[in-house]
Amino acid sequence: MSDDLPMEKPPGRLTRPGSTHRAGPVAARGPRPDAECGSAPGESGVAHAWNRGVRLWDGYYAVVWVATLVLTLASSQPSHAVRVTSGALFALLAPWYVWGGGRELMALAQDSRRAGRYLTGAGLLFLPAAALAGEMRLAAFALVPQCFMLLPTRPALIAVTAMNIGPVAGWALLWRPDGRELFFQALFAVVTLAFSAVFGSWITRIIEQSEERAALIAELEASREEIARLSAERGALAEHERLSREIHDTLAQGFTSLLMLVQAVDSELERDLPQARRHLELMAATARQNLAEARALVAGGAPADLDGGSLPDALRRLAARHGPTAAVKIAGSARPLPAALEVVALRTCQEALANVTKHAGPDAGVTISLDYGETELRLSVRDTGRGFDASAPLAGYGLNGLHARAAEVGGSAEVVSAPGRGAAVSIRLPAPERRPPEPVPASADDRSRP
């Protein structure tokens, strides 16, 4: 995996399903004040549903707080003084929530100490108030979810147990109710505790799974970006190699020919002026050919020799430019082939002829053979020159490029040579079968005629 991929998981973020530690749903939101309209930090634009509900949560807490306070003060029992005392303690939960809840609550999940202080303070205000007046237990519907939001699973279950059982235990110790009422209150506390534990743990696992999927999506997006970058680099490298081969097989060889012609003209100016002029004409033709190849290379079109012509005609023009010692033989029924195949055949012939000019000797004969098979195109360029040891490593770029060029179109290349026995360069390329033309169905008028 590349170092660019975000493999580290930020602290307090992702846990796997079934883990006993998690930061809660608000952990994904982080301390940003605009969390309700933004995405989770570090998740590449992934926005969870709970990231957009901060204001709704504030409103829910306010509704539960007001309803609990009104229900307690409007009750007939216990005494007015006790209810006022309970309400006063409970009223302090509002500023305590403003300090530790709301948008600040989003940051508490990242700091276990602050989260613990906030929930401890909320418990110290809630438990005495709920012990004084049973109606205060309604506030647990707002406090219990915060336990799962701010604490790991096990500490959250302990806190939830305290918030469900503590008020009933304190109420029983303070007011000494009869057994029947105590039984019903304890049963209600146990049922709410079970519901809170099961539902909270289930929601926790769902959130953990969602966070894990969000992290996996972020990794997938990063992997896709990495793959796209590597693909672009590979494409650029392949294009660079293609251009290198094209330049080597066309422009570089043309410039080599020009240099050789310049040297020939320089030696002929004083002793053989007609021959020097013929070489000057050949220099002009070579320069024009190089210019045409350069324009075709820039435009991305077909090579100049193939532009508007067939492959056999292009090979004959190459042989004519090489000299009278080159001959072309065409076997099989010539037919148009895909442009990529014809380009490979043409470049192979160009490279082979360039090697003949540079290495085979001035008197070496060359035979260019092109064979159109049913499913295969075969091209060979044989010379009668000095030859070389084909088993030795090839230092040049051209012959090595022949194998790569042929392989790109599903073909193969072979170089056979030995010192004093000339050389043969051949390629085999897969070619589409020639299909007979489909008969044209006779018209109704033709069928009705005798």
Short mmCIF file of C-alpha atoms in Angstrom, two decimals:
data_model
loop_
_atom_site.label_atom_id
_atom_site.label_comp_id
_atom_site.label_asym_id
_atom_site.label_seq_id
_atom_site.Cartn_x
_atom_site.Cartn_y
_atom_site.Cartn_z
CA MET A 1 0.00 0.00 0.00
CA SER A 2 1.30 3.45 -0.85
CA ASP A 3 2.36 5.86 1.87
CA ASP A 4 -0.13 8.34 0.50
CA LEU A 5 -3.08 6.20 1.66
CA PRO A 6 -4.67 7.20 4.98
CA MET A 7 -4.11 3.93 6.81
CA GLU A 8 -3.92 5.33 10.36
CA LYS A 9 -7.16 5.61 12.26
CA PRO A 10 -7.50 8.82 14.28
CA PRO A 11 -7.78 8.36 18.05
CA GLY A 12 -11.26 7.85 19.37
CA ARG A 13 -12.73 7.22 15.96
CA LEU A 14 -13.24 3.80 14.51
CA THR A 15 -13.82 0.55 16.38
CA ARG A 16 -14.98 -2.73 14.97
CA PRO A 17 -18.42 -4.12 15.69
CA GLY A 18 -18.55 -5.86 19.01
CA SER A 19 -15.76 -3.78 20.51
CA THR A 20 -16.06 -2.66 24.10
CA HIS A 21 -14.55 0.75 23.40
CA ARG A 22 -15.92 3.47 21.22
CA ALA A 23 -16.17 7.19 21.18
CA GLY A 24 -19.87 7.30 20.43
CA PRO A 25 -21.74 8.78 17.53
CA VAL A 26 -20.64 12.30 18.29
CA ALA A 27 -17.01 11.23 18.13
CA ALA A 28 -17.30 11.30 14.37
CA ARG A 29 -18.38 14.90 14.52
CA GLY A 30 -15.32 16.31 16.24
CA PRO A 31 -15.09 19.77 17.79
CA ARG A 32 -16.13 21.74 14.72
CA PRO A 33 -18.85 24.29 15.48
CA ASP A 34 -20.43 23.77 12.08
CA ALA A 35 -20.73 20.01 12.47
CA GLU A 36 -24.43 19.96 11.75
CA CYS A 37 -23.90 21.14 8.20
CA GLY A 38 -20.45 19.74 7.50
CA SER A 39 -18.91 16.35 7.16
CA ALA A 40 -16.95 14.37 9.66
CA PRO A 41 -13.33 15.38 9.88
CA GLY A 42 -11.01 13.18 7.96
CA GLU A 43 -13.74 11.22 6.19
CA SER A 44 -13.44 12.72 2.75
CA GLY A 45 -16.85 14.35 2.70
CA VAL A 46 -18.71 11.46 4.42
CA ALA A 47 -21.49 12.97 6.56
CA HIS A 48 -23.31 10.77 9.07
CA ALA A 49 -26.93 11.34 9.95
CA TRP A 50 -26.00 12.25 13.51
CA ASN A 51 -23.61 14.91 12.19
CA ARG A 52 -26.61 16.95 11.05
CA GLY A 53 -28.70 16.64 14.24
CA VAL A 54 -26.95 18.90 16.75
CA ARG A 55 -29.71 21.49 16.85
CA LEU A 56 -32.37 18.80 16.94
CA TRP A 57 -30.59 17.23 19.91
CA ASP A 58 -30.50 20.59 21.69
CA GLY A 59 -34.21 20.97 21.06
CA TYR A 60 -34.93 17.43 22.29
CA TYR A 61 -32.97 18.05 25.49
CA ALA A 62 -34.83 21.32 26.06
CA VAL A 63 -38.23 19.66 25.58
CA VAL A 64 -37.40 16.85 28.03
CA TRP A 65 -35.97 19.33 30.56
CA VAL A 66 -39.05 21.61 30.44
CA ALA A 67 -41.51 18.70 30.54
CA THR A 68 -39.74 17.13 33.51
CA LEU A 69 -39.64 20.40 35.44
CA VAL A 70 -43.30 21.23 34.72
CA LEU A 71 -44.46 17.70 35.59
CA THR A 72 -42.57 17.78 38.89
CA LEU A 73 -43.79 21.21 39.98
CA ALA A 74 -47.38 20.42 38.97
CA SER A 75 -47.48 17.17 40.92
CA SER A 76 -49.34 16.95 44.23
CA GLN A 77 -46.69 14.87 45.96
CA PRO A 78 -44.37 15.18 47.70
CA SER A 79 -44.65 18.49 49.50
CA HIS A 80 -44.28 21.80 47.76
CA ALA A 81 -40.95 22.53 49.45
CA VAL A 82 -39.52 19.18 48.42
CA ARG A 83 -40.67 19.61 44.83
CA VAL A 84 -39.17 23.11 44.70
CA THR A 85 -35.88 21.79 46.09
CA SER A 86 -35.89 18.98 43.54
CA GLY A 87 -36.76 21.42 40.77
CA ALA A 88 -33.96 23.77 41.83
CA LEU A 89 -31.39 20.97 41.66
CA PHE A 90 -32.77 19.81 38.34
CA ALA A 91 -32.82 23.37 36.96
CA LEU A 92 -29.04 23.48 37.29
CA LEU A 93 -28.84 20.81 34.57
CA ALA A 94 -29.71 23.48 31.99
CA PRO A 95 -26.58 25.63 32.47
CA TRP A 96 -24.56 22.45 33.01
CA TYR A 97 -25.73 21.18 29.61
CA VAL A 98 -25.00 24.54 28.00
CA TRP A 99 -21.47 24.30 29.38
CA GLY A 100 -20.87 20.64 28.59
CA GLY A 101 -23.57 19.79 26.09
CA GLY A 102 -24.80 21.16 22.80
CA ARG A 103 -21.98 21.92 20.45
CA GLU A 104 -19.40 21.49 23.21
CA LEU A 105 -20.76 17.97 23.63
CA MET A 106 -19.28 17.20 20.24
CA ALA A 107 -15.78 17.85 21.60
CA LEU A 108 -16.31 15.94 24.85
CA ALA A 109 -16.34 12.62 23.01
CA GLN A 110 -12.73 13.27 22.01
CA ASP A 111 -11.71 13.93 25.64
CA SER A 112 -12.65 11.14 28.05
CA ARG A 113 -11.80 13.25 31.12
CA ARG A 114 -14.07 16.12 30.14
CA ALA A 115 -16.80 13.66 29.19
CA GLY A 116 -16.48 11.96 32.57
CA ARG A 117 -16.63 15.29 34.41
CA TYR A 118 -19.72 16.36 32.51
CA LEU A 119 -21.62 13.11 33.14
CA THR A 120 -20.53 13.00 36.79
CA GLY A 121 -21.85 16.52 37.32
CA ALA A 122 -25.08 15.68 35.52
CA GLY A 123 -25.49 12.57 37.67
CA LEU A 124 -24.87 14.49 40.92
CA LEU A 125 -27.62 16.94 39.97
CA PHE A 126 -30.05 14.36 38.57
CA LEU A 127 -29.86 11.58 41.20
CA PRO A 128 -30.74 13.72 44.28
CA ALA A 129 -33.49 15.52 42.36
CA ALA A 130 -34.94 12.19 41.15
CA ALA A 131 -34.72 10.73 44.66
CA LEU A 132 -36.72 13.65 46.06
CA ALA A 133 -39.41 13.56 43.34
CA GLY A 134 -40.16 10.48 41.25
CA GLU A 135 -41.31 12.60 38.31
CA MET A 136 -37.72 13.70 37.77
CA ARG A 137 -36.90 10.26 36.39
CA LEU A 138 -38.36 11.42 33.09
CA ALA A 139 -35.08 13.28 32.51
CA ALA A 140 -33.34 9.93 32.06
CA PHE A 141 -34.71 9.92 28.48
CA ALA A 142 -32.32 12.82 27.78
CA LEU A 143 -29.38 11.75 29.95
CA VAL A 144 -29.15 8.04 29.10
CA PRO A 145 -28.39 8.61 25.36
CA GLN A 146 -25.58 10.97 26.36
CA CYS A 147 -23.91 8.14 28.27
CA PHE A 148 -23.68 6.08 25.09
CA MET A 149 -22.63 9.15 23.13
CA LEU A 150 -19.73 10.10 25.37
CA LEU A 151 -18.45 6.89 26.97
CA PRO A 152 -17.15 3.49 25.85
CA THR A 153 -19.77 0.75 25.97
CA ARG A 154 -18.96 -0.75 29.38
CA PRO A 155 -18.64 2.55 31.29
CA ALA A 156 -21.80 3.73 29.51
CA LEU A 157 -23.72 0.68 30.75
CA ILE A 158 -22.52 1.37 34.32
CA ALA A 159 -23.62 5.00 34.07
CA VAL A 160 -27.01 3.99 32.62
CA THR A 161 -27.51 1.49 35.43
CA ALA A 162 -26.80 4.19 37.99
CA MET A 163 -29.25 6.61 36.34
CA ASN A 164 -32.03 4.00 36.26
CA ILE A 165 -31.51 2.23 39.62
CA GLY A 166 -30.02 5.10 41.66
CA PRO A 167 -33.15 7.30 41.73
CA VAL A 168 -35.37 4.39 42.86
CA ALA A 169 -32.88 3.32 45.54
CA GLY A 170 -32.54 6.88 46.84
CA TRP A 171 -36.29 7.42 46.75
CA ALA A 172 -36.87 4.17 48.71
CA LEU A 173 -34.29 5.06 51.37
CA LEU A 174 -35.63 8.58 51.72
CA TRP A 175 -39.40 7.98 51.72
CA ARG A 176 -39.70 4.39 52.92
CA PRO A 177 -42.63 3.39 50.66
CA ASP A 178 -44.68 0.26 51.18
CA GLY A 179 -43.61 -2.98 49.54
CA ARG A 180 -46.17 -2.90 46.74
CA GLU A 181 -45.23 0.59 45.53
CA LEU A 182 -41.52 -0.19 45.88
CA PHE A 183 -42.00 -3.35 43.79
CA PHE A 184 -43.69 -1.50 40.94
CA GLN A 185 -41.10 1.31 40.98
CA ALA A 186 -38.22 -1.16 41.01
CA LEU A 187 -39.82 -3.21 38.23
CA PHE A 188 -40.23 -0.08 36.12
CA ALA A 189 -36.57 0.84 36.73
CA VAL A 190 -35.39 -2.63 35.72
CA VAL A 191 -37.49 -2.56 32.52
CA THR A 192 -36.20 0.88 31.53
CA LEU A 193 -32.64 -0.22 32.32
CA ALA A 194 -32.99 -3.30 30.14
CA PHE A 195 -34.48 -1.24 27.32
CA SER A 196 -31.74 1.38 27.61
CA ALA A 197 -28.96 -1.22 27.65
CA VAL A 198 -30.29 -3.27 24.72
CA PHE A 199 -31.34 -0.34 22.55
CA GLY A 200 -28.22 1.70 23.35
CA SER A 201 -25.87 -1.21 22.65
CA TRP A 202 -27.67 -1.96 19.39
CA ILE A 203 -27.44 1.64 18.24
CA THR A 204 -23.79 1.67 19.29
CA ARG A 205 -23.00 -1.35 17.12
CA ILE A 206 -24.83 0.20 14.18
CA ILE A 207 -22.88 3.43 14.56
CA GLU A 208 -19.59 1.57 14.87
CA GLN A 209 -20.36 -0.37 11.71
CA SER A 210 -21.29 2.84 9.93
CA GLU A 211 -18.06 4.49 11.04
CA GLU A 212 -16.08 1.48 9.86
CA ARG A 213 -17.80 1.60 6.48
CA ALA A 214 -17.10 5.33 6.27
CA ALA A 215 -13.42 4.66 6.94
CA LEU A 216 -13.39 1.90 4.32
CA ILE A 217 -15.05 4.23 1.82
CA ALA A 218 -12.40 6.85 2.56
CA GLU A 219 -9.68 4.24 2.02
CA LEU A 220 -11.38 3.11 -1.19
CA GLU A 221 -11.52 6.67 -2.50
CA ALA A 222 -7.85 7.16 -1.62
CA SER A 223 -7.03 3.85 -3.34
CA ARG A 224 -8.93 4.93 -6.43
CA GLU A 225 -6.99 8.18 -6.51
CA GLU A 226 -3.76 6.22 -6.14
CA ILE A 227 -4.79 3.83 -8.93
CA ALA A 228 -5.72 6.77 -11.15
CA ARG A 229 -2.36 8.39 -10.45
CA LEU A 230 -0.46 5.17 -11.17
CA SER A 231 -2.53 4.61 -14.33
CA ALA A 232 -1.73 8.12 -15.50
CA GLU A 233 1.96 7.56 -14.80
CA ARG A 234 1.87 4.23 -16.62
CA GLY A 235 0.06 5.82 -19.55
CA ALA A 236 2.60 8.63 -19.66
CA LEU A 237 5.44 6.09 -19.57
CA ALA A 238 3.83 4.03 -22.33
CA GLU A 239 3.36 7.15 -24.44
CA HIS A 240 6.96 8.13 -23.80
CA GLU A 241 8.13 4.70 -24.95
CA ARG A 242 5.90 4.90 -28.04
CA LEU A 243 7.24 8.32 -28.97
CA SER A 244 10.80 7.12 -28.36
CA ARG A 245 10.27 4.23 -30.77
CA GLU A 246 8.60 6.45 -33.35
CA ILE A 247 11.38 9.02 -33.19
CA HIS A 248 14.04 6.32 -33.33
CA ASP A 249 12.43 4.58 -36.31
CA THR A 250 11.72 7.75 -38.31
CA LEU A 251 13.37 11.04 -37.39
CA ALA A 252 16.57 9.65 -35.91
CA GLN A 253 17.13 7.39 -38.90
CA GLY A 254 16.37 10.23 -41.28
CA PHE A 255 18.89 12.49 -39.57
CA THR A 256 21.45 9.68 -39.67
CA SER A 257 20.88 9.39 -43.42
CA LEU A 258 21.28 13.14 -43.81
CA LEU A 259 24.60 13.08 -41.95
CA MET A 260 25.84 10.24 -44.13
CA LEU A 261 24.76 12.12 -47.27
CA VAL A 262 26.47 15.30 -46.05
CA GLN A 263 29.72 13.38 -45.62
CA ALA A 264 29.31 11.88 -49.08
CA VAL A 265 28.63 15.25 -50.71
CA ASP A 266 31.61 16.79 -48.90
CA SER A 267 33.91 14.19 -50.41
CA GLU A 268 32.33 14.43 -53.90
CA LEU A 269 32.17 18.19 -54.43
CA GLU A 270 35.68 18.39 -55.96
CA ARG A 271 35.93 15.05 -57.76
CA ASP A 272 32.36 14.03 -58.78
CA LEU A 273 30.02 16.99 -59.01
CA PRO A 274 27.09 15.13 -60.73
CA GLN A 275 27.12 12.47 -57.99
CA ALA A 276 27.21 15.21 -55.34
CA ARG A 277 24.15 16.79 -56.90
CA ARG A 278 22.33 13.47 -56.88
CA HIS A 279 23.15 13.11 -53.20
CA LEU A 280 21.93 16.66 -52.58
CA GLU A 281 18.62 15.75 -54.21
CA LEU A 282 18.46 12.65 -51.99
CA MET A 283 19.17 14.87 -48.98
CA ALA A 284 16.26 17.12 -49.92
CA ALA A 285 13.95 14.11 -50.36
CA THR A 286 15.07 12.68 -47.02
CA ALA A 287 14.50 16.04 -45.30
CA ARG A 288 11.00 16.28 -46.81
CA GLN A 289 10.26 12.73 -45.65
CA ASN A 290 11.47 13.57 -42.15
CA LEU A 291 9.32 16.68 -42.11
CA ALA A 292 6.27 14.67 -43.13
CA GLU A 293 7.02 12.06 -40.45
CA ALA A 294 7.42 14.81 -37.84
CA ARG A 295 4.07 16.34 -38.78
CA ALA A 296 2.37 12.93 -38.67
CA LEU A 297 3.96 12.25 -35.28
CA VAL A 298 2.75 15.56 -33.85
CA ALA A 299 -0.74 15.12 -35.30
CA GLY A 300 -0.97 11.52 -34.08
CA GLY A 301 -1.92 10.31 -37.54
CA ALA A 302 -0.67 7.48 -39.70
CA PRO A 303 2.98 7.46 -40.82
CA ALA A 304 3.68 9.50 -43.91
CA ASP A 305 4.41 6.39 -46.01
CA LEU A 306 1.02 4.90 -45.12
CA ASP A 307 -0.95 8.09 -45.52
CA GLY A 308 -3.33 7.44 -48.41
CA GLY A 309 -1.52 4.30 -49.52
CA SER A 310 -1.30 0.56 -48.89
CA LEU A 311 1.32 -1.29 -46.89
CA PRO A 312 2.93 -2.94 -49.97
CA ASP A 313 3.27 0.49 -51.63
CA ALA A 314 4.85 1.89 -48.45
CA LEU A 315 7.38 -0.97 -48.37
CA ARG A 316 8.24 -0.39 -52.04
CA ARG A 317 8.90 3.30 -51.29
CA LEU A 318 11.18 2.33 -48.40
CA ALA A 319 13.07 -0.06 -50.66
CA ALA A 320 13.44 2.61 -53.35
CA ARG A 321 14.88 5.07 -50.84
CA HIS A 322 17.29 2.42 -49.56
CA GLY A 323 18.76 1.83 -52.99
CA PRO A 324 18.85 -0.60 -55.93
CA THR A 325 20.05 -3.49 -53.75
CA ALA A 326 16.63 -3.75 -52.03
CA ALA A 327 13.84 -5.89 -53.46
CA VAL A 328 10.25 -6.34 -52.32
CA LYS A 329 8.24 -9.58 -52.57
CA ILE A 330 4.53 -9.71 -51.81
CA ALA A 331 2.83 -13.07 -51.22
CA GLY A 332 -0.81 -13.76 -50.60
CA SER A 333 -3.77 -11.55 -51.33
CA ALA A 334 -3.07 -8.03 -50.08
CA ARG A 335 -5.92 -6.51 -48.08
CA PRO A 336 -6.44 -3.56 -45.77
CA LEU A 337 -5.53 -4.36 -42.16
CA PRO A 338 -5.97 -2.46 -38.90
CA ALA A 339 -3.76 0.62 -38.82
CA ALA A 340 -1.86 -0.59 -35.74
CA LEU A 341 -0.72 -3.76 -37.55
CA GLU A 342 0.41 -1.87 -40.64
CA VAL A 343 2.33 0.65 -38.53
CA VAL A 344 4.18 -2.15 -36.72
CA ALA A 345 5.09 -3.80 -40.04
CA LEU A 346 6.25 -0.50 -41.54
CA ARG A 347 8.36 0.49 -38.51
CA THR A 348 9.93 -2.96 -38.41
CA CYS A 349 10.97 -2.63 -42.02
CA GLN A 350 12.35 0.86 -41.41
CA GLU A 351 14.41 -0.32 -38.44
CA ALA A 352 15.75 -3.32 -40.34
CA LEU A 353 16.75 -1.21 -43.35
CA ALA A 354 18.43 1.34 -41.09
CA ASN A 355 20.49 -1.45 -39.52
CA VAL A 356 21.42 -2.75 -42.95
CA THR A 357 22.65 0.71 -43.93
CA LYS A 358 24.71 1.12 -40.76
CA HIS A 359 26.08 -2.39 -40.24
CA ALA A 360 25.64 -4.75 -43.21
CA GLY A 361 28.01 -3.00 -45.62
CA PRO A 362 27.46 -0.97 -48.82
CA ASP A 363 27.14 -3.95 -51.14
CA ALA A 364 24.70 -5.99 -49.04
CA GLY A 365 21.58 -7.09 -50.82
CA VAL A 366 18.21 -6.79 -49.05
CA THR A 367 15.01 -8.73 -49.59
CA ILE A 368 11.77 -7.50 -48.03
CA SER A 369 9.11 -10.22 -47.94
CA LEU A 370 5.48 -9.53 -46.99
CA ASP A 371 3.13 -12.50 -46.74
CA TYR A 372 -0.62 -12.07 -46.24
CA GLY A 373 -1.85 -15.27 -44.59
CA GLU A 374 -5.42 -16.16 -43.71
CA THR A 375 -5.01 -15.22 -40.04
CA GLU A 376 -1.45 -13.92 -39.91
CA LEU A 377 0.72 -11.23 -41.47
CA ARG A 378 4.38 -12.12 -41.83
CA LEU A 379 7.17 -9.68 -42.67
CA SER A 380 10.86 -10.46 -43.03
CA VAL A 381 13.84 -8.33 -44.01
CA ARG A 382 16.91 -10.37 -44.98
CA ASP A 383 20.32 -9.02 -45.96
CA THR A 384 23.55 -10.58 -47.21
CA GLY A 385 25.83 -8.40 -45.13
CA ARG A 386 28.37 -8.97 -42.37
CA GLY A 387 25.91 -10.30 -39.83
CA PHE A 388 26.48 -10.39 -36.07
CA ASP A 389 26.19 -12.68 -33.07
CA ALA A 390 22.46 -12.70 -32.33
CA SER A 391 23.00 -14.49 -28.99
CA ALA A 392 24.95 -11.53 -27.58
CA PRO A 393 23.02 -8.92 -25.57
CA LEU A 394 21.61 -6.21 -27.80
CA ALA A 395 23.00 -2.82 -26.81
CA GLY A 396 20.92 -0.75 -29.18
CA TYR A 397 17.36 0.44 -28.76
CA GLY A 398 15.95 -0.46 -32.16
CA LEU A 399 16.01 -4.27 -32.15
CA ASN A 400 14.83 -4.39 -28.55
CA GLY A 401 11.99 -2.07 -29.53
CA LEU A 402 10.92 -4.49 -32.29
CA HIS A 403 9.92 -7.13 -29.75
CA ALA A 404 7.98 -4.62 -27.63
CA ARG A 405 6.20 -3.16 -30.65
CA ALA A 406 5.15 -6.57 -31.95
CA ALA A 407 3.98 -7.70 -28.50
CA GLU A 408 1.71 -4.65 -28.19
CA VAL A 409 -0.47 -5.97 -31.03
CA GLY A 410 -0.27 -9.61 -29.97
CA GLY A 411 2.52 -10.60 -32.32
CA SER A 412 6.12 -11.75 -32.06
CA ALA A 413 9.47 -10.71 -33.48
CA GLU A 414 12.62 -12.69 -34.24
CA VAL A 415 16.17 -11.70 -35.17
CA VAL A 416 18.41 -14.36 -36.71
CA SER A 417 22.02 -13.65 -37.62
CA ALA A 418 25.55 -15.00 -37.50
CA PRO A 419 28.90 -13.39 -38.34
CA GLY A 420 29.47 -13.48 -42.09
CA ARG A 421 25.98 -14.85 -42.87
CA GLY A 422 23.84 -11.76 -42.98
CA ALA A 423 20.82 -11.11 -40.78
CA ALA A 424 17.08 -11.69 -40.92
CA VAL A 425 14.49 -9.70 -39.00
CA SER A 426 10.98 -11.15 -39.08
CA ILE A 427 7.68 -10.53 -37.32
CA ARG A 428 4.39 -12.39 -37.16
CA LEU A 429 1.24 -10.40 -36.48
CA PRO A 430 -2.32 -11.66 -36.04
CA ALA A 431 -4.43 -10.42 -38.93
CA PRO A 432 -8.23 -10.58 -39.35
CA GLU A 433 -9.48 -13.19 -41.79
CA ARG A 434 -10.64 -12.06 -45.16
CA ARG A 435 -14.40 -12.46 -45.26
CA PRO A 436 -16.13 -13.07 -48.59
CA PRO A 437 -18.63 -10.37 -49.47
CA GLU A 438 -22.16 -11.21 -48.49
CA PRO A 439 -24.44 -11.79 -51.49
CA VAL A 440 -26.89 -9.01 -52.16
CA PRO A 441 -30.46 -10.38 -51.98
CA ALA A 442 -32.38 -10.07 -55.22
CA SER A 443 -35.18 -7.55 -55.31
CA ALA A 444 -38.80 -8.55 -55.80
CA ASP A 445 -38.70 -7.26 -59.36
CA ASP A 446 -35.67 -9.45 -60.17
CA ARG A 447 -37.35 -12.56 -58.75
CA SER A 448 -40.52 -11.96 -60.79
CA ARG A 449 -38.60 -11.85 -64.07
CA PRO A 450 -38.32 -15.09 -66.09
#
